Coordinates of C-alpha atoms in Angstrom, one line a residue:
X1 CA -3.8 -283.9 -11.3
X2 CA -2.3 -282.1 -14.2
X3 CA -5.1 -279.7 -14.4
X4 CA -4.6 -278.8 -10.7
X5 CA -0.9 -278.2 -11.4
X6 CA -1.7 -275.9 -14.3
X7 CA -4.3 -274.0 -12.4
X8 CA -1.8 -273.5 -9.5
X9 CA 0.8 -272.4 -11.9
X10 CA -1.4 -269.9 -13.6
X11 CA -2.6 -268.4 -10.3
X12 CA 0.9 -268.2 -8.7
X13 CA 2.2 -265.4 -10.9
X14 CA -0.8 -263.3 -10.1
X15 CA -0.1 -263.6 -6.4
X16 CA 3.5 -262.6 -6.9
X17 CA 2.8 -259.8 -9.3
X18 CA 0.4 -258.0 -6.9
X19 CA 2.2 -257.9 -3.6
X20 CA 0.1 -255.1 -2.2
X21 CA -2.6 -257.6 -1.2
X22 CA -0.3 -259.1 1.3
X23 CA 1.1 -255.7 2.4
X24 CA -2.2 -254.2 3.2
X25 CA -2.7 -255.9 6.6
X26 CA 0.8 -254.9 7.6
X27 CA 0.3 -251.2 6.6
X28 CA -3.0 -251.1 8.4
X29 CA -1.3 -252.6 11.5
X30 CA 1.5 -249.9 11.3
X31 CA -1.1 -247.2 10.9
X32 CA -3.1 -248.5 13.9
X33 CA 0.0 -248.7 16.0
X34 CA 1.1 -245.2 15.0
X35 CA -2.3 -243.8 15.9
X36 CA -2.4 -245.6 19.2
X37 CA 1.2 -244.8 20.2
X38 CA 1.2 -241.6 22.3
X39 CA 3.2 -238.7 20.9
X40 CA 5.9 -237.2 23.1
X41 CA 4.9 -233.9 24.6
X42 CA 7.1 -230.9 25.2
X43 CA 7.8 -230.2 28.9
X44 CA 5.6 -227.5 30.3
X45 CA 7.2 -224.2 31.3
X46 CA 7.0 -223.8 35.0
X47 CA 4.8 -221.0 36.1
X48 CA 6.0 -218.6 38.8
X49 CA 3.1 -217.5 41.0
X50 CA 3.3 -215.2 43.9
X51 CA 2.3 -216.6 47.1
X52 CA -0.8 -215.3 48.9
X53 CA 1.3 -213.8 51.6
X54 CA 3.5 -211.8 49.2
X55 CA 0.3 -210.5 47.4
X56 CA -1.2 -209.4 50.7
X57 CA 2.0 -207.8 51.8
X58 CA 2.2 -205.8 48.5
X59 CA -1.4 -204.7 48.8
X60 CA -0.8 -203.5 52.4
X61 CA 2.4 -201.6 51.4
X62 CA 0.8 -199.9 48.3
X63 CA -1.3 -197.4 50.2
X64 CA 1.8 -196.4 52.3
X65 CA 3.9 -195.8 49.2
X66 CA 1.1 -193.8 47.5
X67 CA 0.7 -191.7 50.7
X68 CA 4.4 -191.0 50.8
X69 CA 4.4 -190.0 47.1
X70 CA 1.4 -187.6 47.6
X71 CA 3.1 -186.0 50.6
X72 CA 6.4 -185.6 48.6
X73 CA 4.5 -184.0 45.7
X74 CA 2.6 -181.6 47.9
X75 CA 5.8 -180.6 49.6
X76 CA 7.5 -180.0 46.2
X77 CA 4.5 -178.0 44.9
X78 CA 4.4 -175.9 48.1
X79 CA 8.1 -175.0 47.7
X80 CA 8.0 -174.4 43.9
X81 CA 4.7 -172.5 43.8
X82 CA 5.3 -168.7 43.7
X83 CA 3.6 -166.7 46.4
X84 CA 0.4 -165.0 45.6
X85 CA 0.6 -161.2 45.0
X86 CA -0.9 -159.0 47.7
X87 CA -3.9 -156.8 47.0
X88 CA -2.7 -153.3 46.1
X89 CA -3.2 -150.5 48.6
X90 CA -6.3 -148.5 47.8
X91 CA -4.6 -145.3 48.9
X92 CA -1.6 -146.0 46.7
X93 CA -3.8 -146.9 43.8
X94 CA -5.6 -143.6 43.9
X95 CA -2.5 -141.6 44.6
X96 CA -1.0 -143.0 41.4
X97 CA -4.1 -142.1 39.4
X98 CA -4.3 -138.6 40.7
X99 CA -0.5 -137.9 40.2
X100 CA -0.5 -139.2 36.6
X101 CA -3.8 -137.6 35.8
X102 CA -2.5 -134.1 36.9
X103 CA 0.6 -134.4 34.7
X104 CA -1.5 -135.8 31.8
X105 CA -4.0 -132.9 31.9
X106 CA -1.3 -130.2 32.1
X107 CA 0.5 -131.8 29.1
X108 CA -2.7 -132.0 27.1
X109 CA -3.6 -128.4 27.9
X110 CA -0.2 -127.3 26.8
X111 CA -0.3 -129.4 23.6
X112 CA -3.7 -128.0 22.5
X113 CA -2.6 -124.5 23.3
X114 CA 0.5 -124.9 21.0
X115 CA -1.6 -126.4 18.2
X116 CA -4.6 -124.0 18.3
X117 CA -2.9 -120.7 19.3
X118 CA 0.8 -120.9 18.3
X119 CA 1.1 -117.2 17.9
X120 CA 0.8 -116.7 21.6
X121 CA 4.1 -118.5 22.2
X122 CA 6.2 -117.0 19.4
X123 CA 7.7 -114.4 21.6
X124 CA 8.4 -116.8 24.5
X125 CA 10.5 -118.9 22.3
X126 CA 11.9 -116.0 20.3
X127 CA 10.3 -117.2 17.0
X128 CA 8.5 -115.3 14.3
X129 CA 6.6 -115.7 11.1
X130 CA 5.2 -118.9 9.5
X131 CA 8.3 -120.9 10.4
X132 CA 7.9 -120.1 14.1
X133 CA 4.2 -120.9 14.0
X134 CA 4.7 -124.3 12.5
X135 CA 7.5 -125.0 15.0
X136 CA 5.2 -124.3 17.9
X137 CA 2.5 -126.5 16.4
X138 CA 5.0 -129.3 15.9
X139 CA 5.8 -129.1 19.6
X140 CA 2.1 -129.4 20.4
X141 CA 1.8 -132.5 18.2
X142 CA 4.8 -134.1 19.9
X143 CA 3.1 -133.5 23.3
X144 CA 0.1 -135.4 22.1
X145 CA 2.2 -138.3 21.0
X146 CA 4.0 -138.3 24.2
X147 CA 0.8 -138.6 26.3
X148 CA -0.9 -141.5 24.4
X149 CA 0.3 -143.9 27.1
X150 CA -1.4 -142.1 30.0
X151 CA -5.1 -142.9 29.7
X152 CA -4.8 -146.7 29.9
X153 CA -2.5 -146.6 32.8
X154 CA -4.6 -144.1 34.7
X155 CA -7.7 -146.3 34.2
X156 CA -6.0 -149.5 35.4
X157 CA -2.5 -149.0 36.9
X158 CA -2.2 -152.6 38.2
X159 CA -3.4 -154.1 34.8
X160 CA -0.8 -152.1 32.8
X161 CA 2.2 -151.8 35.0
X162 CA 4.6 -151.7 32.1
X163 CA 3.0 -148.4 30.9
X164 CA 3.9 -146.9 34.3
X165 CA 7.6 -147.6 33.7
X166 CA 7.3 -146.3 30.1
X167 CA 5.7 -143.0 31.2
X168 CA 8.4 -142.5 33.8
X169 CA 11.1 -143.3 31.2
X170 CA 9.5 -140.7 28.8
X171 CA 9.6 -138.1 31.6
X172 CA 13.2 -138.8 32.3
X173 CA 14.1 -138.5 28.6
X174 CA 12.2 -135.2 28.4
X175 CA 13.9 -133.8 31.5
X176 CA 17.4 -134.7 30.3
X177 CA 16.8 -133.4 26.8
X178 CA 15.5 -130.1 28.1
X179 CA 18.4 -129.7 30.5
X180 CA 20.9 -130.3 27.7
X181 CA 19.2 -127.8 25.5
X182 CA 19.2 -125.2 28.3
X183 CA 22.9 -125.8 29.0
X184 CA 23.8 -125.3 25.3
X185 CA 22.2 -121.8 25.0
X186 CA 24.5 -118.8 25.0
X187 CA 24.6 -116.7 28.1
X188 CA 23.5 -113.5 26.3
X189 CA 20.6 -112.6 24.0
X190 CA 18.5 -115.7 24.8
X191 CA 17.3 -115.0 28.3
X192 CA 13.6 -115.2 27.3
X193 CA 14.1 -118.6 25.6
X194 CA 16.1 -119.9 28.5
X195 CA 13.4 -118.9 30.9
X196 CA 10.8 -120.8 28.8
X197 CA 12.9 -123.9 28.8
X198 CA 13.5 -123.7 32.5
X199 CA 9.8 -123.7 33.1
X200 CA 9.6 -127.0 31.2
X201 CA 12.5 -128.4 33.2
X202 CA 10.8 -127.5 36.5
X203 CA 7.4 -128.9 35.5
X204 CA 8.9 -132.2 34.1
X205 CA 11.1 -132.6 37.2
X206 CA 8.2 -132.1 39.6
X207 CA 6.0 -134.4 37.6
X208 CA 8.7 -137.1 37.6
X209 CA 9.1 -136.9 41.3
X210 CA 5.4 -137.0 42.0
X211 CA 4.6 -139.8 39.6
X212 CA 7.8 -141.8 40.6
X213 CA 7.0 -141.7 44.3
X214 CA 3.4 -142.8 43.9
X215 CA 4.2 -145.5 41.4
X216 CA 6.9 -147.0 43.6
X217 CA 4.5 -146.9 46.5
X218 CA 1.9 -148.9 44.5
X219 CA 4.5 -151.2 43.1
X220 CA 5.8 -152.1 46.5
X221 CA 2.2 -152.7 47.9
X222 CA 1.6 -155.2 45.0
X223 CA 4.7 -157.3 45.7
X224 CA 4.1 -160.9 46.6
X225 CA 3.9 -161.7 50.3
X226 CA 6.4 -164.3 51.5

């Protein structure tokens, strides 16, 4: 009996000192319960779905809206699109070429005459000596410079319309300048020089009228049709 008491006494502290042996089943039970207990789930966000009738209505209305948009775009483009230019009159085109070519050839002939044979014009401009010769040649060079714009315009008047206005402006400047020089000459002792300048005034005035009329004719025939 004493031995049994001692044995019980010796084993009792071991049981108390190691309490984990008794806690194990409880922890396992809690773990099992936690695993089997369903977790609360967040409420699902409600989905908004279009009904079949709304989808079909939208599909039916889409072609109508697209058609209206295309019609509006075509109307806007028709209003904003500039009118196409008309084909230039063939008669006006050749009239411009002939008029500008005539003036160009006379100018070139006069320019080369001044450059190559200046002595022939010394008396007409009341000049003499080397100074007079160089002055006449300088006028010839100025004539060549003046006429550099003619060839391209004569070849293609509708392609280089700006050159037509430039040529007419040059003609106006020449006519005005010659008229002012003639008006500034004294009434006596310069009759021969005045007559030479007057010939230039008549020629430049006639050329301006001829080229201006034909160019305005061609320009009007090329205006856009509305």
